Coordinates of C-alpha atoms in Angstrom, one line a residue:
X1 CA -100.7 -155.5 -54.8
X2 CA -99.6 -154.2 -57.7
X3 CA -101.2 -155.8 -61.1
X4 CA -99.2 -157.6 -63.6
X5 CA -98.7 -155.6 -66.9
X6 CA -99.5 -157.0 -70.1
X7 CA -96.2 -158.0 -72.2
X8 CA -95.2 -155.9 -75.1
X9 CA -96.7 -157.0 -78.4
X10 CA -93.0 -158.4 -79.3
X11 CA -90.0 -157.9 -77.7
X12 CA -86.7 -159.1 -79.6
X13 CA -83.8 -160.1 -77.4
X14 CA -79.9 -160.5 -78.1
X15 CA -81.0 -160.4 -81.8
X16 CA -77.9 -161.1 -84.0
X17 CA -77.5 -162.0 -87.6
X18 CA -74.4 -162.5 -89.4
X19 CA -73.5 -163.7 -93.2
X20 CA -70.8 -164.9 -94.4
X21 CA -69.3 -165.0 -90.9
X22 CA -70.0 -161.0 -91.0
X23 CA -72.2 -159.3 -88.2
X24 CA -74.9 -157.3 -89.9
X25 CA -76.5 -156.8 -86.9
X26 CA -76.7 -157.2 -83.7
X27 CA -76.8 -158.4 -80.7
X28 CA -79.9 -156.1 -80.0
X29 CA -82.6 -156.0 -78.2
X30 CA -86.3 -153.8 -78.8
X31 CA -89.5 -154.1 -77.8
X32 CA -93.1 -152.6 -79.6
X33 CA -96.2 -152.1 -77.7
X34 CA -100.1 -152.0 -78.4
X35 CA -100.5 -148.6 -79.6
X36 CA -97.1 -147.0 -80.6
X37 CA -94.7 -147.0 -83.7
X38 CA -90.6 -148.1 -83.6
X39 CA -89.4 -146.5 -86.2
X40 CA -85.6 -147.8 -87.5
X41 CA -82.8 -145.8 -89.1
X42 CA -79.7 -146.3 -90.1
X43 CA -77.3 -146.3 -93.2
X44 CA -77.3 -148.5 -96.3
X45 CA -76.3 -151.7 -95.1
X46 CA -76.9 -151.2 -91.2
X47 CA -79.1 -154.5 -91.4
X48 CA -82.4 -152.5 -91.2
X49 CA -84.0 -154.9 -94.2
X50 CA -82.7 -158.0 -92.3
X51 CA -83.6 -156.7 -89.0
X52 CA -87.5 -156.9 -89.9
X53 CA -87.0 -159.7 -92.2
X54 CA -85.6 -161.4 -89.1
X55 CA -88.8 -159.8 -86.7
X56 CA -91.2 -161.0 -89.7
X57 CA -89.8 -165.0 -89.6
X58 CA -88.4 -164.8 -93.1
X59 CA -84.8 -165.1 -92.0
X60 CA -82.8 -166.6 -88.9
X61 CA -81.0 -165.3 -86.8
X62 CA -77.7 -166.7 -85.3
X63 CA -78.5 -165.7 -81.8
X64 CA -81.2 -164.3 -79.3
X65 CA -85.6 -164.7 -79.6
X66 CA -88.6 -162.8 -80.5
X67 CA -91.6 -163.0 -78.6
X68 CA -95.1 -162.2 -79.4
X69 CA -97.7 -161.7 -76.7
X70 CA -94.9 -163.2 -74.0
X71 CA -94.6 -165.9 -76.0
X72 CA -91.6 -167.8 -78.5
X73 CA -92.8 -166.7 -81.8
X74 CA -93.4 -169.8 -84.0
X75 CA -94.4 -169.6 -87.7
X76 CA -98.2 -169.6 -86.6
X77 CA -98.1 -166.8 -84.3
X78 CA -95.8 -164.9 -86.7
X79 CA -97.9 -165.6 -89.6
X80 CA -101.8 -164.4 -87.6
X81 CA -100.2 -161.7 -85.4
X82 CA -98.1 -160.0 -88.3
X83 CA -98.4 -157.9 -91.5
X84 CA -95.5 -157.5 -93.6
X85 CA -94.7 -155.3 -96.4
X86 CA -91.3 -155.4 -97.6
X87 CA -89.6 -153.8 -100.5
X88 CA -91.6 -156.5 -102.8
X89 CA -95.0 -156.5 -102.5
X90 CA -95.7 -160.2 -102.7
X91 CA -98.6 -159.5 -105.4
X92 CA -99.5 -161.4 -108.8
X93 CA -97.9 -159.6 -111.7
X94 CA -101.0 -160.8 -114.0
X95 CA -103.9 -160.5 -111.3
X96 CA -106.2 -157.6 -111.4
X97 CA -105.7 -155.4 -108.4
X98 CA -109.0 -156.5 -107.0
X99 CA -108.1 -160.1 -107.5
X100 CA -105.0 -159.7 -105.9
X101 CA -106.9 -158.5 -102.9
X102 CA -109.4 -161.0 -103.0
X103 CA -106.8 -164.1 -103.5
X104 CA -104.9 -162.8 -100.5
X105 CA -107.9 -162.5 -98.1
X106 CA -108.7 -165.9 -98.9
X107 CA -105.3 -167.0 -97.8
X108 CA -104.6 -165.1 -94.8
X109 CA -107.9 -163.8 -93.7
X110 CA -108.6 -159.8 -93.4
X111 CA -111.2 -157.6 -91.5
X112 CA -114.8 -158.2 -92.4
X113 CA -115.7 -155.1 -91.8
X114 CA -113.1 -153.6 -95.1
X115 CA -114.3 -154.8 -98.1
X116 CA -112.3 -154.9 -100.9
X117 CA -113.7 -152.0 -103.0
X118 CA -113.0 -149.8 -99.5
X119 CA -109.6 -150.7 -99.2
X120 CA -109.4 -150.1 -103.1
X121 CA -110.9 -146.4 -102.0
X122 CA -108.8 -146.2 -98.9
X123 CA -105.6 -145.7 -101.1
X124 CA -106.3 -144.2 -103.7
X125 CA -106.7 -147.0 -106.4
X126 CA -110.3 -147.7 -106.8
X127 CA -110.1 -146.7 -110.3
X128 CA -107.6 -149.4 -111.3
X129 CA -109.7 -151.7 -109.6
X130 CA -109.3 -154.0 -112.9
X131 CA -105.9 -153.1 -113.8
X132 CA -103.2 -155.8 -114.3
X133 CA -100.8 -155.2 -111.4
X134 CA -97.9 -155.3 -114.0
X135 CA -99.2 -151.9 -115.5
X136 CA -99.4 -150.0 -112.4
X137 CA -96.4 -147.3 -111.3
X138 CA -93.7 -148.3 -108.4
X139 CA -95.9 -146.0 -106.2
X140 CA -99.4 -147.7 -107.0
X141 CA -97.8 -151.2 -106.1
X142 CA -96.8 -149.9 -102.7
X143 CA -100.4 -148.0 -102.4
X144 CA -101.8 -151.8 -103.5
X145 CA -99.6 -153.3 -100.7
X146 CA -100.7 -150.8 -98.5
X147 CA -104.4 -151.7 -98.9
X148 CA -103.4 -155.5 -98.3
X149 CA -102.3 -154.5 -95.2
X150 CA -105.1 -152.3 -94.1
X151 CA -107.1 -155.1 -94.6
X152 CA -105.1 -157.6 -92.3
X153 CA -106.4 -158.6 -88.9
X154 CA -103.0 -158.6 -87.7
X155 CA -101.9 -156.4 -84.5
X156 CA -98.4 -155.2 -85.9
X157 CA -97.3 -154.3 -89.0
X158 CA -93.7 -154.2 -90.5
X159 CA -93.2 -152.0 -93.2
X160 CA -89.8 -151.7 -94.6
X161 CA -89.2 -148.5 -96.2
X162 CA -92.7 -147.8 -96.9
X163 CA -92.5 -144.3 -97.9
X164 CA -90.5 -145.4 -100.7
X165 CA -91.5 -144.9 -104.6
X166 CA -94.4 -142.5 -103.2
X167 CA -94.7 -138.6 -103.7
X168 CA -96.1 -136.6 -101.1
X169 CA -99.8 -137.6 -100.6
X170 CA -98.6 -141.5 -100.6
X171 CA -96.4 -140.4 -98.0
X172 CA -99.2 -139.1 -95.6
X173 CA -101.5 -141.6 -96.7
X174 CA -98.8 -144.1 -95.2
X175 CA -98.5 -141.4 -91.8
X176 CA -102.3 -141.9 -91.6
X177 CA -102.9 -145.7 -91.7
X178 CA -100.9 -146.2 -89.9
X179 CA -102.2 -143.4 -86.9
X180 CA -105.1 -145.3 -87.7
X181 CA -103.6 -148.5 -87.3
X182 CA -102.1 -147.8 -83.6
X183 CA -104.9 -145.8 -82.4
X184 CA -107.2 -148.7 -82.7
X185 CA -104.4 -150.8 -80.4
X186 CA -102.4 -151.7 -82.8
X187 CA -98.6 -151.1 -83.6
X188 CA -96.2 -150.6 -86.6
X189 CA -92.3 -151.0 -87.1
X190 CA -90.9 -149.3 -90.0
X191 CA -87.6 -148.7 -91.1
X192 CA -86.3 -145.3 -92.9
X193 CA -83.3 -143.8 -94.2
X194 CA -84.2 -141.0 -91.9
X195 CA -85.3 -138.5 -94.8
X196 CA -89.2 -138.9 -93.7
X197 CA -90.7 -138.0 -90.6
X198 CA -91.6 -140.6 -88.0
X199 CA -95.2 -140.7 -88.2
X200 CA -97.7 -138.5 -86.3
X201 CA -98.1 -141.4 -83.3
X202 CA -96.2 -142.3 -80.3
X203 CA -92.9 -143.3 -81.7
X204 CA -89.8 -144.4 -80.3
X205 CA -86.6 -144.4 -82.6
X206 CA -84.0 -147.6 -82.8
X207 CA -80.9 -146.0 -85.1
X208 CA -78.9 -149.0 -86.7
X209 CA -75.2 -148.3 -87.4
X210 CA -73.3 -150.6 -89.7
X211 CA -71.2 -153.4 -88.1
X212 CA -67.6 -152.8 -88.5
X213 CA -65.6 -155.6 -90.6

């Protein structure tokens, strides 16, 4: 007898959202597992934003369900089991970087192990340890969320256009956490314009098109 297979760490099904009475997206249906990359494309306003806004439990969809673990996602499970980092960073303007890092693992929890000053390291930023987060570049702030999310304990990370604002290092520092991040079990959605490579880890590709009015 044939054993039963773990489910996929989410699996989205007859996902649709519409505003305005407009389809952005949709209906569609994806799955991620433990250990591999989805990696979405598509035009300006294809809905990839929405899409992992929608996977993330920001926004609503009209129709369809996510599941994590083979379960309904609730606000719980989306909240432990997911990382986000969106075109905002979701970081204090008048924090320290290191504060920022700190007040953030105090809310939702991070890895024991990774201490602050080694996620500070891990991206490059250790030197700014002290810096406002106003003062730093576009591509430091993304580096910044980066090491928030390296930090996380959760499984699967969204990353919406994370190669964004970065030069050519940030963007294979962003290839290697998150090769990092799936060879330790877990798994990463990302979106892209389709101008970066996918990154160096089992990856399967979901291309968006936008809806027709």
């Amino acid at each position: 007898m044939t054993a039963p297979s773990n489910p996929p760490l989410l699996r989205a099904t007859d996902l649709r959202f519409a505003r305005n009475d407009q389809t952005v997206f949709g209906p569609l249906s994806l799955a991620v597992e433990s250990g591999e990359a989805l990696l979405v494309e598509g035009e300006n306003g294809a809905g990839k934003t929405t899409l992992i806004r929608v996977l993330a439990g920001l926004l609503k969809a009209q129709e369809g369900q996510v599941m994590l673990h083979g379960q309904v996602a609730t606000p719980m499970t989306q909240a432990t089991s997911i990382s986000y980092l969106g075109h905002l960073p979701g970081l204090k303007a008048d924090l320290q970087c290191i504060e920022n890092l700190e007040h953030l693992a105090a809310l939702q929890g991070y890895r024991a192990e990774r201490t602050v000053k080694q996620a500070l390291m891990r991206v490059g930023l250790l030197p700014y340890a002290f810096t406002p987060f106003r003062q730093l570049s576009a591509g430091q702030r993304k580096r910044l969320g980066l090491a928030r999310m390296w930090r996380s304990q959760a499984p699967l990370w969204l990353l919406d256009e994370p190669y964004a604002n970065l030069d050519l290092p940030g963007i294979e520092l962003v290839n290697q956490l998150i090769a990092e991040h799936v060879a330790e079990g877990g798994a990463a959605i990302l979106t892209s314009h389709g101008a970066y490579a996918a990154p160096p880890v089992r990856t399967r590709t979901l291309h968006l098109q936008v809806a027709q009015a």
